[in-house]
Tab-separated table of C-alpha atoms and ligand atoms in Angstrom:
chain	number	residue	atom	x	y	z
A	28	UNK	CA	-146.024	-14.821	-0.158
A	29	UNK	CA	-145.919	-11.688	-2.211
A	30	UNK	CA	-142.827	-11.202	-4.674
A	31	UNK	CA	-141.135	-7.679	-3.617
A	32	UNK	CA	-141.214	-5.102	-6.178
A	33	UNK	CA	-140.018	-2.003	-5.156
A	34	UNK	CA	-140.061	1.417	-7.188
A	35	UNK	CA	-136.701	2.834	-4.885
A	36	UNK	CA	-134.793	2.053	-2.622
A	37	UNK	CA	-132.226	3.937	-0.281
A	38	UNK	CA	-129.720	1.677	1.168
A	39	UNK	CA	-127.214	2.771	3.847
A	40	UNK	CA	-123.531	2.147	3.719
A	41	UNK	CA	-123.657	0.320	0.305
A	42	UNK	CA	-120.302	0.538	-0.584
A	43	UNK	CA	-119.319	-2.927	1.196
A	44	UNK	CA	-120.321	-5.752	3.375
A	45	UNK	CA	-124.217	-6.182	3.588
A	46	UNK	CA	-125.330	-3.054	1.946
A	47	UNK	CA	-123.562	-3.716	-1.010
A	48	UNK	CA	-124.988	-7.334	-1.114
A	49	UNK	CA	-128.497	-5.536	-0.883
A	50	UNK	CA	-127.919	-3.738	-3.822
A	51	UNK	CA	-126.009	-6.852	-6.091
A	52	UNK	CA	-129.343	-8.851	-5.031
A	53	UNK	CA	-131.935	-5.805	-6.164
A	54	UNK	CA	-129.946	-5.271	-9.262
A	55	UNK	CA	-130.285	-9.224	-10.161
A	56	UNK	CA	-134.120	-9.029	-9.593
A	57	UNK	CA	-136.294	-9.842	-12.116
A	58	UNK	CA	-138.194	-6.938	-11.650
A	59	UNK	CA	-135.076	-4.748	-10.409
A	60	UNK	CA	-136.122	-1.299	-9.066
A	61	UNK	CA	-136.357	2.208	-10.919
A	62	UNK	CA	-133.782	3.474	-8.584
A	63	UNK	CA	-132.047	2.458	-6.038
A	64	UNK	CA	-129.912	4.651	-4.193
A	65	UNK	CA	-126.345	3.191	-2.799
A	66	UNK	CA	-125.070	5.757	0.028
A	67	UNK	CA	-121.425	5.774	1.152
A	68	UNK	CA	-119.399	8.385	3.012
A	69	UNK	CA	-116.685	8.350	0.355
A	70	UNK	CA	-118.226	7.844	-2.994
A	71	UNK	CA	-115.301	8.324	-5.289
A	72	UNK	CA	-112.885	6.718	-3.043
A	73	UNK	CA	-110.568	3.369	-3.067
A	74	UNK	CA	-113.259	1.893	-0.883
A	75	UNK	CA	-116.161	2.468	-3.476
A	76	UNK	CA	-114.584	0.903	-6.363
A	77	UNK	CA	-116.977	-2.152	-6.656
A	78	UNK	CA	-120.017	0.563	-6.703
A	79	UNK	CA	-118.829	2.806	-9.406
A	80	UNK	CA	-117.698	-0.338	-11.569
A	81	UNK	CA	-121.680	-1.609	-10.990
A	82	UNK	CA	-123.033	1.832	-11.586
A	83	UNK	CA	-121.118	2.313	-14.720
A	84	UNK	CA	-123.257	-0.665	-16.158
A	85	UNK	CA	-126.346	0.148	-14.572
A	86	UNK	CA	-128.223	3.833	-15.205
A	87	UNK	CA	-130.727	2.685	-12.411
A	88	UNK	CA	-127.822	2.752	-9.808
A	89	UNK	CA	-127.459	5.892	-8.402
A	90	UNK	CA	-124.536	6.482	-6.160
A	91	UNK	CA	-125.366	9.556	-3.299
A	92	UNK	CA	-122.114	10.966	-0.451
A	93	UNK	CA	-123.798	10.004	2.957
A	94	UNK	CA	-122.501	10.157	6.474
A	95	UNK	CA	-125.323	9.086	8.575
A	96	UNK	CA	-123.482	10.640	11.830
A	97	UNK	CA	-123.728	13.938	10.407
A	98	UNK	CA	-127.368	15.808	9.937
A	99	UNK	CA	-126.465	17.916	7.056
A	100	UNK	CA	-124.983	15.162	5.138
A	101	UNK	CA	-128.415	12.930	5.316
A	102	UNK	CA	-130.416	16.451	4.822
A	103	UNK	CA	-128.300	17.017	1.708
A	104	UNK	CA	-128.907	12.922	0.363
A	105	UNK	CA	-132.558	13.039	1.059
A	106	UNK	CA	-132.646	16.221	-1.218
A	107	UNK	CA	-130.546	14.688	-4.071
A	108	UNK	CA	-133.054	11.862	-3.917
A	109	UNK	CA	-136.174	13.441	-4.027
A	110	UNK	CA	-134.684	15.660	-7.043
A	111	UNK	CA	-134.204	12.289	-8.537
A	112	UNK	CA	-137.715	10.634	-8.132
A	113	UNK	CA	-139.123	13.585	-8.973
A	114	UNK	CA	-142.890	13.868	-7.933
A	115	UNK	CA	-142.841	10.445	-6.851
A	116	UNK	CA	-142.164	8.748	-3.097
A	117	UNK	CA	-139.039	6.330	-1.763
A	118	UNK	CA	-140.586	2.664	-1.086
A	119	UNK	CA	-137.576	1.086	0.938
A	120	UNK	CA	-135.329	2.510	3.435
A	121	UNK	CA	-132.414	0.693	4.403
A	122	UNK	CA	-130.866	1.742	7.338
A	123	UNK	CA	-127.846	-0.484	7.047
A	124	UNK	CA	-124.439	1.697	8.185
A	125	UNK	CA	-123.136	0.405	11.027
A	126	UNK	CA	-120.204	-0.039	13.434
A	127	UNK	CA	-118.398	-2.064	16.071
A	128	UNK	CA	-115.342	-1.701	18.598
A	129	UNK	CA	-114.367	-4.912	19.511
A	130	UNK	CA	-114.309	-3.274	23.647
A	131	UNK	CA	-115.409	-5.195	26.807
A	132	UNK	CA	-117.183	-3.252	29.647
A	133	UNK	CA	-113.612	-2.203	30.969
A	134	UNK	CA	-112.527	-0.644	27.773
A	135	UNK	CA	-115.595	1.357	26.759
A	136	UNK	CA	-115.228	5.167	26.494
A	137	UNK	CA	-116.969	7.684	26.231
A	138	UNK	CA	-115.471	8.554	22.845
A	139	UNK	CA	-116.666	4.719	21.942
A	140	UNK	CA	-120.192	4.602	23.444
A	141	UNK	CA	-121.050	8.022	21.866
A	142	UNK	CA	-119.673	7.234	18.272
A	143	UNK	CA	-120.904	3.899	18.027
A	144	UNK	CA	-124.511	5.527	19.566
A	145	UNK	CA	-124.355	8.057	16.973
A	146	UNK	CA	-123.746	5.806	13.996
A	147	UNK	CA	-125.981	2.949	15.276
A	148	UNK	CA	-128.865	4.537	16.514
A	149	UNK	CA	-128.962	8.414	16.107
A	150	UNK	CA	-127.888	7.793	12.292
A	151	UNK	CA	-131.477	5.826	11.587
A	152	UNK	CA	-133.770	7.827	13.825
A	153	UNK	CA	-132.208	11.061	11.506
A	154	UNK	CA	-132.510	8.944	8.486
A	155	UNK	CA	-136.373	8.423	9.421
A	156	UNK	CA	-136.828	11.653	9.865
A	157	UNK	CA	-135.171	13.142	6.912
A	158	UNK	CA	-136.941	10.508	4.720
A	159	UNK	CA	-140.439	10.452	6.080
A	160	UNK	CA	-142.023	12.667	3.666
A	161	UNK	CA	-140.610	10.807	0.471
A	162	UNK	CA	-141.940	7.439	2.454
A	163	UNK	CA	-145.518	9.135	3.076
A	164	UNK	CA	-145.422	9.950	-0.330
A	165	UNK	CA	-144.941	6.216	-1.450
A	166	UNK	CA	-147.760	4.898	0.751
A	167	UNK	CA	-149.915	7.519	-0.389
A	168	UNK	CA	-149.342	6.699	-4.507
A	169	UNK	CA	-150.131	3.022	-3.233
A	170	UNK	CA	-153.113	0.991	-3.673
A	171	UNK	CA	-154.708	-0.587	-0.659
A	172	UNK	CA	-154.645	-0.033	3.408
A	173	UNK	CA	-152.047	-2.503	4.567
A	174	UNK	CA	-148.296	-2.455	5.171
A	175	UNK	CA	-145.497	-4.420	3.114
A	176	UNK	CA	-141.721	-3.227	2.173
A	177	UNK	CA	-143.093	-2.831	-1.348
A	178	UNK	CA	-145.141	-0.222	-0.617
A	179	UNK	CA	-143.412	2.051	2.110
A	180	UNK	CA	-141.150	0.646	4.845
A	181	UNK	CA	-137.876	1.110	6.751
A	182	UNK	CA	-135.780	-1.434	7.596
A	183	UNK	CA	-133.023	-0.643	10.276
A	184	UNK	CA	-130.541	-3.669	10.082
A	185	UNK	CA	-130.381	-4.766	14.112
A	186	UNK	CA	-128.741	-7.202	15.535
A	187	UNK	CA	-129.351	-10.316	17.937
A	188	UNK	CA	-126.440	-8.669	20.054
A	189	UNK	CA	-128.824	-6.033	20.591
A	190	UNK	CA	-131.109	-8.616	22.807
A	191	UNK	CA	-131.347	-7.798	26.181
A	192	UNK	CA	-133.055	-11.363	27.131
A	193	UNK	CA	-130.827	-13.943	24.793
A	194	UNK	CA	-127.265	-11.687	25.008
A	195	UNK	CA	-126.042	-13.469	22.169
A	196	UNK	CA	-122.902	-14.584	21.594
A	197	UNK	CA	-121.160	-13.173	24.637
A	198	UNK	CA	-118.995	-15.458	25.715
A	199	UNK	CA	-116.968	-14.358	21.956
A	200	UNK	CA	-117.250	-10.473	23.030
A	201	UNK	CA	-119.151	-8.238	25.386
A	202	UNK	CA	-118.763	-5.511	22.690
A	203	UNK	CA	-120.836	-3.412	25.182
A	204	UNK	CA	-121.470	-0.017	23.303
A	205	UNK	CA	-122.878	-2.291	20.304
A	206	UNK	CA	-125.103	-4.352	21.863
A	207	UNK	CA	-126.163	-0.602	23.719
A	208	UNK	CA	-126.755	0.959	20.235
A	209	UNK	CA	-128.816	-2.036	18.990
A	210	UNK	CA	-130.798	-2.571	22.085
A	211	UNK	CA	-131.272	1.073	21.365
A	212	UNK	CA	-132.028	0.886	17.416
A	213	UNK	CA	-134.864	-2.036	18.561
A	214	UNK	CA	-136.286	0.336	20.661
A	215	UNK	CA	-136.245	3.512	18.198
A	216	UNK	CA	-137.696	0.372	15.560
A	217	UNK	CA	-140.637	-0.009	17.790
A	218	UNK	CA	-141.541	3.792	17.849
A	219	UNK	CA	-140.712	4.561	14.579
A	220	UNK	CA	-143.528	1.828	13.881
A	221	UNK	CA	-146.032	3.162	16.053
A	222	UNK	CA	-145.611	6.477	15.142
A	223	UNK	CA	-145.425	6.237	10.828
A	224	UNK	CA	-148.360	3.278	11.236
A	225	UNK	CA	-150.632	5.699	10.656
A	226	UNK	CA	-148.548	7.047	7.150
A	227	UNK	CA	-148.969	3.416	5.629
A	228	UNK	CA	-145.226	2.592	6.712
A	229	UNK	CA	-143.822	-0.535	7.855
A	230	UNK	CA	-140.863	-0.278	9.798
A	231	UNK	CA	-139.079	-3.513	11.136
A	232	UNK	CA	-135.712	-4.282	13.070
A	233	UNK	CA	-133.742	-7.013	11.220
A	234	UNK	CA	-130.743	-9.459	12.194
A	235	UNK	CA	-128.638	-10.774	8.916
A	236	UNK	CA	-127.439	-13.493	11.116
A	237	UNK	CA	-123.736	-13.620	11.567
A	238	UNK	CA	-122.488	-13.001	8.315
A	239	UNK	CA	-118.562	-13.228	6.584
A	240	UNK	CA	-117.743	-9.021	6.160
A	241	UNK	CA	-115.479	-6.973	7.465
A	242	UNK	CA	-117.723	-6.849	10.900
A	243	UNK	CA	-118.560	-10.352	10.878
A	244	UNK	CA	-115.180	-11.097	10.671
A	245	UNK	CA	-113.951	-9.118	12.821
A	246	UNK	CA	-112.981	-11.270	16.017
A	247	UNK	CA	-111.382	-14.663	15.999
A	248	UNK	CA	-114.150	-17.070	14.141
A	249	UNK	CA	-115.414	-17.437	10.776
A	250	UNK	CA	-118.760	-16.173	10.368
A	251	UNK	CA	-121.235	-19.117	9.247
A	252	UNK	CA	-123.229	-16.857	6.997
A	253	UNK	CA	-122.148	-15.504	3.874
A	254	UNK	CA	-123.670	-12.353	2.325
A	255	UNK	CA	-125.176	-14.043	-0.648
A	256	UNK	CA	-127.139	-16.231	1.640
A	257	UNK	CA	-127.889	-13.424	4.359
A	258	UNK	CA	-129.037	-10.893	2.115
A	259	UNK	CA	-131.112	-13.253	-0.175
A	260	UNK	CA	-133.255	-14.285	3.164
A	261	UNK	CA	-133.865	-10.984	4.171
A	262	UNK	CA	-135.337	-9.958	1.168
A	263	UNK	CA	-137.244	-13.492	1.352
A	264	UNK	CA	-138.912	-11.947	4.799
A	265	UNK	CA	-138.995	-8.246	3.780
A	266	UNK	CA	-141.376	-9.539	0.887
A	267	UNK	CA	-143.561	-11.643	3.085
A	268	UNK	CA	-143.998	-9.490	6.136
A	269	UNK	CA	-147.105	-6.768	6.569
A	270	UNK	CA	-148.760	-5.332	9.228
A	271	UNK	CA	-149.119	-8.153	11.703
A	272	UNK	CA	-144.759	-7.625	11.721
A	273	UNK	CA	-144.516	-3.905	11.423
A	274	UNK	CA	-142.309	-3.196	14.976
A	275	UNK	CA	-141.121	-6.573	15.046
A	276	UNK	CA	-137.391	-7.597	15.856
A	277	UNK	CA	-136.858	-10.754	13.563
A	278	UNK	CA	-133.802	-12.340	12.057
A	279	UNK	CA	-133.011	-13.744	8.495
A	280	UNK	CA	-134.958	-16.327	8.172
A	281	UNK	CA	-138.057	-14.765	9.305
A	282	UNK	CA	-137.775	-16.072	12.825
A	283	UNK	CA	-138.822	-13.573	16.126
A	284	UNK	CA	-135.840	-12.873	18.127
A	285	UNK	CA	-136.692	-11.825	21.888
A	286	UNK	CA	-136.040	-8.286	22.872
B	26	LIG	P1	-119.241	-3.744	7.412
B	26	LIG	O1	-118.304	-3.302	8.471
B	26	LIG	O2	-118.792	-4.736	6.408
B	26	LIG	O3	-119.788	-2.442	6.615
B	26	LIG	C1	-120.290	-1.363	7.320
B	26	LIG	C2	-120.793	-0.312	6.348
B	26	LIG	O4	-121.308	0.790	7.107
B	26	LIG	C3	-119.698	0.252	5.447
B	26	LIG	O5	-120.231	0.535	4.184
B	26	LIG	C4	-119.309	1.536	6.164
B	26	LIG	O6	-118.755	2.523	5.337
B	26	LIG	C5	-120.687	1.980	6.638
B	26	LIG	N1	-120.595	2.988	7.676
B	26	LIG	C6	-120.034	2.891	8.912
B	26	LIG	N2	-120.140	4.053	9.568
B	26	LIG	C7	-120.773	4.919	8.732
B	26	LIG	C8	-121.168	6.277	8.824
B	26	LIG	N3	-120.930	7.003	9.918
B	26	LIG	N4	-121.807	6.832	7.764
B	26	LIG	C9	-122.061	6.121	6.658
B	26	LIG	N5	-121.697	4.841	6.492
B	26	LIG	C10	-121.065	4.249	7.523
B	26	LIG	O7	-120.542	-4.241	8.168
B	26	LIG	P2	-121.669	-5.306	7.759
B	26	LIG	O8	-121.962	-5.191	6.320
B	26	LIG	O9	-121.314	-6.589	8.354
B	26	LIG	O10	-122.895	-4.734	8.625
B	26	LIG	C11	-124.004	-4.059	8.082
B	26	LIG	C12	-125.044	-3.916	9.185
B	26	LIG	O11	-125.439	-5.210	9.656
B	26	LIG	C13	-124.528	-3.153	10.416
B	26	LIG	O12	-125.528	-2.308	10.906
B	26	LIG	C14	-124.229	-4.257	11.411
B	26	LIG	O13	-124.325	-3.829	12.744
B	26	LIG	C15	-125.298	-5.278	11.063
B	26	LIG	N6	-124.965	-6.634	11.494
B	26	LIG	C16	-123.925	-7.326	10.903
B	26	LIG	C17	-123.632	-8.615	11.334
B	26	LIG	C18	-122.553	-9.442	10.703
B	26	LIG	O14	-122.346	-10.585	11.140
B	26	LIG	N7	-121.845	-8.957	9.691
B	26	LIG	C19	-124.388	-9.262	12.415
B	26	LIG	C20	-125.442	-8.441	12.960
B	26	LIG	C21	-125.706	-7.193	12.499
B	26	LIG	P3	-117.141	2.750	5.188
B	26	LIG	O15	-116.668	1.775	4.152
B	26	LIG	O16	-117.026	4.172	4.760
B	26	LIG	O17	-116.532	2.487	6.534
């Protein structure tokens, strides 16, 4: 298994929960990365505190505004970090924002379905987009003709909710418009990495397991997982998977969930 070593990073909604476990865990890494890029909506805000205190210690911590519902927001981040790498491309995307209303089939909306869609789903697909060319550029300035996260990959954090064949955890919420917008991101996963195959890009859907943050604990039971533990097997996987896993839907431990 290869270590991962990663030149950048973007990670999505870093400001708490899993994304801002991602970026604890790249900041301990022996090799940390050049840059890595912690998006939030509300960068200066209450609910950033724990980012600006880490990126007051650490120069290669770069804090960026993102709202990955809204195009000109993620137009305006993907600028501000190619301005920062310069001539060089983004290794890792982390498409890690996401949301969930705790509604059963009666209580979906409209309102609910389409903001949860948006966030969930439309928010990576834009975020793929808007990246691609900083990605490309990463695989290109790479040695070799395979896939790995190291080189150029995006990750879009799924979940096993999202499986139409297991339906996970149902019987503790039917959370309909979530499992929707995952089923959804799996899908958007698999063309993402049939269409950027060909750019040297890996692009994989990824479960953290059910994990103790604000989501995870959002209805009545203690998640078993805690972020630590989560976050340190996904990057366990992301450095051990390649080609043969690029438009897979696996969990944190490596292990194939069913679509
Ligand atoms: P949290 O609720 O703890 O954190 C969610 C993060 O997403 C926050 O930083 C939040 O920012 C951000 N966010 C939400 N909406 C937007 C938006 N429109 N634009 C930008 N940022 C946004 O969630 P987790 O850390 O638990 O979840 C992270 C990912 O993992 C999600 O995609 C989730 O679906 C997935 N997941 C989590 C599981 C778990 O057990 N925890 C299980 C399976 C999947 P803000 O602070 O501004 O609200």
């Amino acid at each position: 298994m290869g270590e991962l070593c990663v030149r950048s990073v973007v990670v999505t909604g870093a400001n708490r929960g899993l994304g801002l476990g991602f970026v604890q865990h790249f900041l301990r890494m022996p090799k940390p990365p050049q840059w890595i890029f912690a998006t939030c909506r509300d960068p200066k805000g209450q609910g950033a505190q724990e980012l600006q205190n880490l990126a007051s210690k650490h120069p290669s911590l770069v804090i960026i505004s993102l709202e990955v519902a809204d195009p000109a927001s993620i137009k305006a981040a993907a600028a501000k970090v190619g301005e920062h790498l310069g001539g060089s491309g983004l290794n890792l995307l982390i498409n890690n924002a996401g949301i969930l209303k705790l509604n059963t089939l009666d209580t979906e909306t409209l309102e609910d379905m389409t903001q949860v869609y948006t966030t969930n789903t439309i928010g990576p697909l834009l975020m793929g987009q808007a990246f691609l060319p900083l990605l490309k550029k990463a695989a290109q300035g790479s040695p070799g003709s395979g896939l790995s996260c190291s080189k150029a990959a995006i990750v879009n954090m799924s979940s096993y909710a999202g499986s139409i064949q297991d339906m996970y955890v149902w019987e503790f919420g039917q959370v309909v418009s979530y499992r929707c917008s995952k089923a959804a991101l799996n899908m958007l996963s698999k063309c993402q990495s049939l269409a950027y195959k060909e750019h040297g890009i890996l692009c994989v859907a990824l479960h953290p397991g059910w994990v103790q943050t604000d989501m995870g604990g959002a209805g009545s039971f203690k998640p078993p997982l805690t972020v630590d533990d989560s976050v340190q097997g996904m990057l366990k996987v992301l450095s051990s998977i390649s080609e043969k896993e690029t438009g897979t839907f696996l969990d944190w431990e490596g292990k194939v969930i069913p679509w």
